[in-house]
Amino acid sequence: MKIHLSVPVLLFFCSMACSNTGNQYKEKEQRISDNYVRATFKGIDTLATNDWWNRGKSEIINLNVDRDSVVAFGIYTVSNKTLKLTAQLFPLYPDETKQVRLEVKYADEWEEVQKKSVNEIGWSSTFRVENWPDSADVPYRILHGENAMFEGLVRKSPVKDEIVLAALSCNSNKDRGGRENYVRNINYQDPDLIFFAGDQSYDHTEHTAAWLKFGRQFREIFRNRPCITIPDDHDIGQGNLWGESGKRAKNPAGADGGYFYHPEYVKMAERCQTSHLPDPYDASPIAQRINVYYTNLVLGGVDFAIIEDRKFKSGPEGKIPQQGPRPDHIRNPGYDPTTVDVEGLKLLGDRQLSFLEDWGKRKESVFKAVLSQTGFCGGAHLHGSKENRLHADMDSNGWPQTGRNKALKAIRNANAIHVAGDQHLATVIKHGIEEYDNGPWAFVVPAIVNDYYSRWWWPADEKPGQYANKTLPWTGRYLDGFNNKITMHAYVNPDSEANGAGYGIIRFNKASGKVTFECWPRTVDVRSENARQFDGWPITVTP
């Protein structure tokens, strides 16, 4: 049987067929292109490497954005008149240019200052501009192709009595929504510098996608001000990290020490998160050619040491007697703490200790602060649930004790305070070394999202320590599980507002010589007249 079609119908089907064939051809041509860089690792960062466009839809973030949106964000620091600005892009197709451009605005005219190639492993590129004019605000924009652009402002070096730091940590993927409350509050408080202490990514084997998600969540607070980001264990794909100078770990738990995933994956995560920091103090790589980034940044009369407290740390497995179901967890309160402080164990490592000692001798700045991933004591008792009491946790920097004391002495000799994250539990602690209260002040800030592995400060005898304050029930002097001397001044258990989630503000007042720690719940609107911090804050100290 023959079917007769009218001319208009024939033209319609012909046009549809030709159109579909053309689209399919173009799509096929795009997908079979062989002109892309192959990752040296397999099975990790699959959403953003190799023929990334053939992956299914990601629950983390849509990577196949409109091509005028491929510049995801920029992140920068300025130190010693050197601007370092990292451009973070979404993945690019093989036929797209891999060049990204930096323009700055002088006298109402945009001027291209540099052009860089984008690294196809991680999709970032870093501009370094010396002799930066840090006495004036300078607009910048990052450009790709004809239409993709990200604009921001490089702020001038602040000249004022109070320098303000905002500090955040632990951006759990248990909540993939926006971070509007943080952006609104922090922009309103207008800090001079932002610090993300680690765990910006919790998607262990998909760092690029998770880093892009983090950037889209928080870019409105670092678009127009300098920002420090340092990766922690989850960022490089591990539940915990004892870097042990770069050796290879035998599994992702990492308790034997080292890095489990391919060193190029580790280097990629660190490159994306730290290339915009000032140049390293000593750039010599560690084992597996993994790089280092520990350095310092001077801003407005405050000198910030940025350290890597996991990178050189010894792993506990096979080096100390195991006291619980895991090599890093001690459950026996009757054990002898000296048995785990074994000779030869490292915390910061000799290189970083030399850096801290050298940094501490410099007297040009009014204040000094050490920024790191986690705290230098066991500042939590209950881990993950109220039923899981640990007497001591080797993931904290309370262990090894000899290394902990060396680090605290270097911070004390610098007359510095310490700011960190990681613990999902905000605390303010005055450390003791030889005796109570003769060490530095430390503020561990709360988690951004605290719906995963919450921790509690909850002494087993539920009694206050000596010289407790009246604000919270369990303050005062205590020994942690490693017999380190600590004085607890404030803590935020997850039974608090916002489940204990929030952020820290640190105010360095040059006129008074004092530092104020503020701790704000995630759910509070700081613009409100009755906005309240967590119970126990603010706390003002003299370094």
GROMACS .gro file of N, CA and C in nm, residues 22-154:
model
  399
   22GLY      N    1   2.130   1.695   1.180
   22GLY     CA    2   2.235   1.793   1.203
   22GLY      C    3   2.272   1.804   1.349
   23ASN      N    4   2.169   1.808   1.436
   23ASN     CA    5   2.196   1.816   1.579
   23ASN      C    6   2.268   1.694   1.629
   24GLN      N    7   2.223   1.576   1.584
   24GLN     CA    8   2.287   1.453   1.626
   24GLN      C    9   2.432   1.448   1.580
   25TYR      N   10   2.455   1.496   1.458
   25TYR     CA   11   2.591   1.495   1.405
   25TYR      C   12   2.681   1.586   1.488
   26LYS      N   13   2.630   1.707   1.517
   26LYS     CA   14   2.710   1.800   1.597
   26LYS      C   15   2.735   1.744   1.737
   27GLU      N   16   2.630   1.685   1.795
   27GLU     CA   17   2.644   1.629   1.928
   27GLU      C   18   2.743   1.514   1.927
   28LYS      N   19   2.733   1.429   1.825
   28LYS     CA   20   2.825   1.315   1.814
   28LYS      C   21   2.967   1.365   1.794
   29GLU      N   22   2.981   1.465   1.705
   29GLU     CA   23   3.113   1.520   1.677
   29GLU      C   24   3.176   1.574   1.805
   30GLN      N   25   3.093   1.640   1.888
   30GLN     CA   26   3.143   1.696   2.013
   30GLN      C   27   3.189   1.584   2.106
   31ARG      N   28   3.111   1.475   2.112
   31ARG     CA   29   3.137   1.373   2.210
   31ARG      C   30   3.249   1.277   2.173
   32ILE      N   31   3.278   1.263   2.046
   32ILE     CA   32   3.385   1.170   2.009
   32ILE      C   33   3.518   1.242   1.990
   33SER      N   34   3.519   1.375   2.014
   33SER     CA   35   3.643   1.448   2.001
   33SER      C   36   3.749   1.389   2.093
   34ASP      N   37   3.869   1.376   2.041
   34ASP     CA   38   3.977   1.314   2.117
   34ASP      C   39   4.073   1.419   2.172
   35ASN      N   40   4.037   1.545   2.159
   35ASN     CA   41   4.128   1.653   2.193
   35ASN      C   42   4.108   1.699   2.337
   36TYR      N   43   4.132   1.611   2.432
   36TYR     CA   44   4.122   1.651   2.571
   36TYR      C   45   4.233   1.583   2.651
   37VAL      N   46   4.264   1.641   2.766
   37VAL     CA   47   4.370   1.589   2.852
   37VAL      C   48   4.316   1.475   2.937
   38ARG      N   49   4.385   1.362   2.935
   38ARG     CA   50   4.345   1.248   3.018
   38ARG      C   51   4.402   1.262   3.158
   39ALA      N   52   4.317   1.239   3.257
   39ALA     CA   53   4.365   1.238   3.395
   39ALA      C   54   4.454   1.117   3.418
   40THR      N   55   4.556   1.133   3.500
   40THR     CA   56   4.645   1.021   3.531
   40THR      C   57   4.585   0.929   3.636
   41PHE      N   58   4.474   0.969   3.696
   41PHE     CA   59   4.407   0.884   3.794
   41PHE      C   60   4.277   0.831   3.734
   42LYS      N   61   4.227   0.723   3.791
   42LYS     CA   62   4.104   0.661   3.743
   42LYS      C   63   4.004   0.646   3.856
   43GLY      N   64   3.876   0.657   3.823
   43GLY     CA   65   3.769   0.630   3.919
   43GLY      C   66   3.745   0.742   4.018
   44ILE      N   67   3.815   0.855   4.006
   44ILE     CA   68   3.795   0.969   4.094
   44ILE      C   69   3.788   1.096   4.010
   45ASP      N   70   3.713   1.194   4.058
   45ASP     CA   71   3.686   1.318   3.985
   45ASP      C   72   3.630   1.290   3.846
   46THR      N   73   3.551   1.185   3.837
   46THR     CA   74   3.500   1.141   3.706
   46THR      C   75   3.403   1.241   3.645
   47LEU      N   76   3.334   1.319   3.730
   47LEU     CA   77   3.234   1.413   3.679
   47LEU      C   78   3.297   1.528   3.601
   48ALA      N   79   3.426   1.554   3.624
   48ALA     CA   80   3.486   1.674   3.566
   48ALA      C   81   3.611   1.647   3.482
   49THR      N   82   3.649   1.521   3.463
   49THR     CA   83   3.770   1.490   3.387
   49THR      C   84   3.738   1.409   3.262
   50ASN      N   85   3.837   1.403   3.173
   50ASN     CA   86   3.828   1.325   3.050
   50ASN      C   87   3.705   1.368   2.969
   51ASP      N   88   3.626   1.273   2.920
   51ASP     CA   89   3.504   1.309   2.844
   51ASP      C   90   3.389   1.333   2.943
   52TRP      N   91   3.403   1.437   3.022
   52TRP     CA   92   3.311   1.465   3.132
   52TRP      C   93   3.168   1.484   3.085
   53TRP      N   94   3.149   1.530   2.960
   53TRP     CA   95   3.015   1.559   2.909
   53TRP      C   96   2.931   1.434   2.888
   54ASN      N   97   2.995   1.317   2.892
   54ASN     CA   98   2.922   1.190   2.878
   54ASN      C   99   2.872   1.135   3.011
   55ARG      N  100   2.897   1.206   3.120
   55ARG     CA  101   2.850   1.159   3.251
   55ARG      C  102   2.702   1.193   3.268
   56GLY      N  103   2.636   1.119   3.355
   56GLY     CA  104   2.497   1.149   3.386
   56GLY      C  105   2.486   1.273   3.473
   57LYS      N  106   2.366   1.312   3.499
   57LYS     CA  107   2.341   1.430   3.581
   57LYS      C  108   2.392   1.408   3.722
   58SER      N  109   2.462   1.506   3.776
   58SER     CA  110   2.520   1.495   3.909
   58SER      C  111   2.428   1.554   4.014
   59GLU      N  112   2.422   1.488   4.130
   59GLU     CA  113   2.345   1.544   4.241
   59GLU      C  114   2.422   1.656   4.311
   60ILE      N  115   2.550   1.670   4.282
   60ILE     CA  116   2.630   1.773   4.347
   60ILE      C  117   2.601   1.909   4.285
   61ILE      N  118   2.624   1.920   4.153
   61ILE     CA  119   2.603   2.045   4.082
   61ILE      C  120   2.598   2.015   3.933
   62ASN      N  121   2.520   2.092   3.859
   62ASN     CA  122   2.516   2.078   3.715
   62ASN      C  123   2.644   2.135   3.656
   63LEU      N  124   2.725   2.050   3.592
   63LEU     CA  125   2.852   2.095   3.536
   63LEU      C  126   2.838   2.147   3.394
   64ASN      N  127   2.731   2.112   3.328
   64ASN     CA  128   2.712   2.153   3.188
   64ASN      C  129   2.631   2.283   3.185
   65VAL      N  130   2.697   2.391   3.223
   65VAL     CA  131   2.630   2.520   3.235
   65VAL      C  132   2.628   2.590   3.099
   66ASP      N  133   2.547   2.696   3.089
   66ASP     CA  134   2.552   2.781   2.971
   66ASP      C  135   2.694   2.830   2.952
   67ARG      N  136   2.737   2.843   2.826
   67ARG     CA  137   2.877   2.874   2.802
   67ARG      C  138   2.914   3.017   2.839
   68ASP      N  139   2.816   3.101   2.865
   68ASP     CA  140   2.848   3.235   2.915
   68ASP      C  141   2.859   3.236   3.068
   69SER      N  142   2.851   3.116   3.129
   69SER     CA  143   2.861   3.105   3.276
   69SER      C  144   2.975   3.015   3.320
   70VAL      N  145   3.069   2.986   3.232
   70VAL     CA  146   3.172   2.887   3.265
   70VAL      C  147   3.274   2.939   3.365
   71VAL      N  148   3.284   3.071   3.383
   71VAL     CA  149   3.372   3.123   3.489
   71VAL      C  150   3.292   3.120   3.619
   72ALA      N  151   3.320   3.021   3.702
   72ALA     CA  152   3.238   2.999   3.821
   72ALA      C  153   3.264   3.104   3.928
   73PHE      N  154   3.391   3.132   3.956
   73PHE     CA  155   3.425   3.232   4.057
   73PHE      C  156   3.574   3.260   4.053
   74GLY      N  157   3.611   3.367   4.122
   74GLY     CA  158   3.750   3.400   4.147
   74GLY      C  159   3.771   3.411   4.296
   75ILE      N  160   3.893   3.380   4.341
   75ILE     CA  161   3.925   3.386   4.484
   75ILE      C  162   4.069   3.436   4.496
   76TYR      N  163   4.093   3.531   4.588
   76TYR     CA  164   4.223   3.598   4.586
   76TYR      C  165   4.275   3.633   4.724
   77THR      N  166   4.405   3.661   4.730
   77THR     CA  167   4.470   3.727   4.843
   77THR      C  168   4.568   3.831   4.786
   78VAL      N  169   4.600   3.928   4.870
   78VAL     CA  170   4.707   4.023   4.840
   78VAL      C  171   4.799   4.027   4.961
   79SER      N  172   4.928   4.007   4.938
   79SER     CA  173   5.025   4.012   5.047
   79SER      C  174   5.157   4.061   4.990
   80ASN      N  175   5.222   4.153   5.063
   80ASN     CA  176   5.350   4.210   5.018
   80ASN      C  177   5.339   4.263   4.875
   81LYS      N  178   5.229   4.332   4.849
   81LYS     CA  179   5.203   4.394   4.719
   81LYS      C  180   5.203   4.294   4.603
   82THR      N  181   5.162   4.172   4.632
   82THR     CA  182   5.147   4.071   4.527
   82THR      C  183   5.004   4.017   4.531
   83LEU      N  184   4.934   4.032   4.419
   83LEU     CA  185   4.800   3.975   4.404
   83LEU      C  186   4.813   3.834   4.349
   84LYS      N  187   4.745   3.739   4.414
   84LYS     CA  188   4.731   3.604   4.359
   84LYS      C  189   4.582   3.573   4.352
   85LEU      N  190   4.535   3.551   4.233
   85LEU     CA  191   4.391   3.533   4.209
   85LEU      C  192   4.370   3.406   4.126
   86THR      N  193   4.295   3.313   4.181
   86THR     CA  194   4.264   3.190   4.109
   86THR      C  195   4.128   3.201   4.042
   87ALA      N  196   4.127   3.173   3.913
   87ALA     CA  197   4.002   3.165   3.837
   87ALA      C  198   3.957   3.020   3.835
   88GLN      N  199   3.836   2.994   3.882
   88GLN     CA  200   3.781   2.859   3.881
   88GLN      C  201   3.673   2.850   3.774
   89LEU      N  202   3.693   2.759   3.681
   89LEU     CA  203   3.598   2.742   3.571
   89LEU      C  204   3.521   2.612   3.585
   90PHE      N  205   3.404   2.608   3.523
   90PHE     CA  206   3.336   2.482   3.499
   90PHE      C  207   3.412   2.408   3.388
   91PRO      N  208   3.392   2.276   3.378
   91PRO     CA  209   3.460   2.201   3.272
   91PRO      C  210   3.432   2.257   3.133
   92LEU      N  211   3.533   2.255   3.048
   92LEU     CA  212   3.524   2.307   2.913
   92LEU      C  213   3.519   2.193   2.813
   93TYR      N  214   3.449   2.216   2.701
   93TYR     CA  215   3.445   2.118   2.592
   93TYR      C  216   3.578   2.121   2.516
   94PRO      N  217   3.609   2.014   2.445
   94PRO     CA  218   3.738   2.007   2.373
   94PRO      C  219   3.760   2.120   2.274
   95ASP      N  220   3.653   2.169   2.211
   95ASP     CA  221   3.672   2.271   2.108
   95ASP      C  222   3.671   2.413   2.164
   96GLU      N  223   3.658   2.428   2.297
   96GLU     CA  224   3.657   2.562   2.356
   96GLU      C  225   3.799   2.604   2.392
   97THR      N  226   3.824   2.734   2.387
   97THR     CA  227   3.955   2.784   2.425
   97THR      C  228   3.985   2.750   2.570
   98LYS      N  229   4.110   2.721   2.597
   98LYS     CA  230   4.154   2.692   2.733
   98LYS      C  231   4.227   2.812   2.792
   99GLN      N  232   4.206   2.928   2.734
   99GLN     CA  233   4.267   3.051   2.783
   99GLN      C  234   4.166   3.129   2.869
  100VAL      N  235   4.215   3.184   2.978
  100VAL     CA  236   4.133   3.269   3.063
  100VAL      C  237   4.210   3.399   3.085
  101ARG      N  238   4.137   3.511   3.092
  101ARG     CA  239   4.201   3.642   3.094
  101ARG      C  240   4.162   3.719   3.220
  102LEU      N  241   4.258   3.797   3.269
  102LEU     CA  242   4.233   3.885   3.384
  102LEU      C  243   4.242   4.029   3.337
  103GLU      N  244   4.137   4.104   3.365
  103GLU     CA  245   4.136   4.247   3.337
  103GLU      C  246   4.112   4.323   3.468
  104VAL      N  247   4.172   4.439   3.479
  104VAL     CA  248   4.149   4.528   3.593
  104VAL      C  249   4.110   4.665   3.541
  105LYS      N  250   4.042   4.740   3.626
  105LYS     CA  251   3.988   4.869   3.584
  105LYS      C  252   4.068   4.981   3.647
  106TYR      N  253   4.139   5.054   3.563
  106TYR     CA  254   4.213   5.171   3.605
  106TYR      C  255   4.155   5.293   3.535
  107ALA      N  256   4.124   5.397   3.611
  107ALA     CA  257   4.075   5.524   3.553
  107ALA      C  258   3.960   5.501   3.456
  108ASP      N  259   3.867   5.416   3.500
  108ASP     CA  260   3.744   5.388   3.424
  108ASP      C  261   3.768   5.313   3.293
  109GLU      N  262   3.886   5.255   3.277
  109GLU     CA  263   3.917   5.177   3.158
  109GLU      C  264   3.961   5.037   3.198
  110TRP      N  265   3.903   4.936   3.132
  110TRP     CA  266   3.945   4.799   3.157
  110TRP      C  267   4.074   4.769   3.080
  111GLU      N  268   4.168   4.705   3.150
  111GLU     CA  269   4.297   4.674   3.091
  111GLU      C  270   4.331   4.527   3.116
  112GLU      N  271   4.364   4.453   3.012
  112GLU     CA  272   4.405   4.314   3.029
  112GLU      C  273   4.547   4.311   3.085
  113VAL      N  274   4.563   4.241   3.200
  113VAL     CA  275   4.694   4.236   3.263
  113VAL      C  276   4.762   4.101   3.246
  114GLN      N  277   4.683   3.995   3.232
  114GLN     CA  278   4.743   3.863   3.213
  114GLN      C  279   4.646   3.771   3.141
  115LYS      N  280   4.705   3.672   3.076
  115LYS     CA  281   4.629   3.564   3.013
  115LYS      C  282   4.695   3.433   3.055
  116LYS      N  283   4.614   3.336   3.096
  116LYS     CA  284   4.667   3.210   3.146
  116LYS      C  285   4.594   3.092   3.083
  117SER      N  286   4.663   2.978   3.080
  117SER     CA  287   4.600   2.854   3.037
  117SER      C  288   4.530   2.789   3.155
  118VAL      N  289   4.415   2.730   3.128
  118VAL     CA  290   4.339   2.660   3.231
  118VAL      C  291   4.390   2.517   3.242
  119ASN      N  292   4.413   2.472   3.364
  119ASN     CA  293   4.454   2.333   3.387
  119ASN      C  294   4.330   2.245   3.374
  120GLU      N  295   4.330   2.152   3.281
  120GLU     CA  296   4.212   2.069   3.257
  120GLU      C  297   4.189   1.965   3.367
  121ILE      N  298   4.282   1.951   3.458
  121ILE     CA  299   4.261   1.869   3.577
  121ILE      C  300   4.231   1.965   3.692
  122GLY      N  301   4.103   1.984   3.719
  122GLY     CA  302   4.058   2.078   3.821
  122GLY      C  303   4.002   2.207   3.766
  123TRP      N  304   4.033   2.241   3.640
  123TRP     CA  305   3.974   2.355   3.570
  123TRP      C  306   3.998   2.488   3.641
  124SER      N  307   4.120   2.509   3.689
  124SER     CA  308   4.154   2.635   3.752
  124SER      C  309   4.281   2.692   3.690
  125SER      N  310   4.303   2.820   3.714
  125SER     CA  311   4.425   2.887   3.670
  125SER      C  312   4.449   3.004   3.764
  126THR      N  313   4.575   3.029   3.796
  126THR     CA  314   4.607   3.133   3.895
  126THR      C  315   4.690   3.244   3.832
  127PHE      N  316   4.643   3.367   3.852
  127PHE     CA  317   4.715   3.486   3.810
  127PHE      C  318   4.801   3.536   3.926
  128ARG      N  319   4.920   3.580   3.893
  128ARG     CA  320   5.010   3.637   3.994
  128ARG      C  321   5.059   3.772   3.942
  129VAL      N  322   5.023   3.878   4.012
  129VAL     CA  323   5.055   4.013   3.967
  129VAL      C  324   5.135   4.082   4.077
  130GLU      N  325   5.261   4.111   4.048
  130GLU     CA  326   5.346   4.179   4.144
  130GLU      C  327   5.330   4.330   4.134
  131ASN      N  328   5.385   4.400   4.234
  131ASN     CA  329   5.374   4.546   4.241
  131ASN      C  330   5.228   4.591   4.235
  132TRP      N  331   5.144   4.518   4.307
  132TRP     CA  332   5.002   4.549   4.307
  132TRP      C  333   4.977   4.678   4.386
  133PRO      N  334   4.895   4.769   4.334
  133PRO     CA  335   4.867   4.896   4.403
  133PRO      C  336   4.767   4.876   4.516
  134ASP      N  337   4.814   4.834   4.634
  134ASP     CA  338   4.722   4.795   4.741
  134ASP      C  339   4.670   4.912   4.823
  135SER      N  340   4.694   5.034   4.777
  135SER     CA  341   4.641   5.151   4.848
  135SER      C  342   4.506   5.196   4.793
  136ALA      N  343   4.454   5.124   4.692
  136ALA     CA  344   4.325   5.161   4.633
  136ALA      C  345   4.245   5.036   4.600
  137ASP      N  346   4.112   5.048   4.605
  137ASP     CA  347   4.025   4.940   4.559
  137ASP      C  348   4.035   4.931   4.406
  138VAL      N  349   4.049   4.809   4.355
  138VAL     CA  350   4.063   4.790   4.211
  138VAL      C  351   3.962   4.685   4.163
  139PRO      N  352   3.867   4.723   4.078
  139PRO     CA  353   3.776   4.624   4.019
  139PRO      C  354   3.853   4.529   3.927
  140TYR      N  355   3.811   4.403   3.927
  140TYR     CA  356   3.871   4.305   3.837
  140TYR      C  357   3.760   4.226   3.768
  141ARG      N  358   3.795   4.163   3.658
  141ARG     CA  359   3.704   4.067   3.598
  141ARG      C  360   3.785   3.957   3.530
  142ILE      N  361   3.731   3.836   3.540
  142ILE     CA  362   3.789   3.717   3.479
  142ILE      C  363   3.705   3.684   3.357
  143LEU      N  364   3.770   3.665   3.244
  143LEU     CA  365   3.699   3.647   3.117
  143LEU      C  366   3.740   3.517   3.050
  144HIS      N  367   3.640   3.452   2.988
  144HIS     CA  368   3.666   3.334   2.906
  144HIS      C  369   3.582   3.345   2.781
  145GLY      N  370   3.646   3.321   2.665
  145GLY     CA  371   3.573   3.328   2.540
  145GLY      C  372   3.517   3.466   2.518
  146GLU      N  373   3.401   3.472   2.454
  146GLU     CA  374   3.341   3.601   2.418
  146GLU      C  375   3.254   3.658   2.529
  147ASN      N  376   3.186   3.571   2.607
  147ASN     CA  377   3.081   3.623   2.696
  147ASN      C  378   3.093   3.583   2.843
  148ALA      N  379   3.173   3.482   2.877
  148ALA     CA  380   3.179   3.435   3.016
  148ALA      C  381   3.263   3.532   3.099
  149MET      N  382   3.211   3.570   3.216
  149MET     CA  383   3.279   3.671   3.296
  149MET      C  384   3.240   3.658   3.442
  150PHE      N  385   3.338   3.684   3.530
  150PHE     CA  386   3.314   3.696   3.674
  150PHE      C  387   3.381   3.825   3.719
  151GLU      N  388   3.305   3.912   3.786
  151GLU     CA  389   3.357   4.041   3.829
  151GLU      C  390   3.366   4.049   3.981
  152GLY      N  391   3.462   4.126   4.028
  152GLY     CA  392   3.476   4.146   4.171
  152GLY      C  393   3.562   4.268   4.200
  153LEU      N  394   3.605   4.278   4.326
  153LEU     CA  395   3.683   4.393   4.370
  153LEU      C  396   3.801   4.344   4.453
  154VAL      N  397   3.921   4.387   4.416
  154VAL     CA  398   4.038   4.365   4.500
  154VAL      C  399   4.046   4.484   4.596
   0.00000   0.00000   0.00000
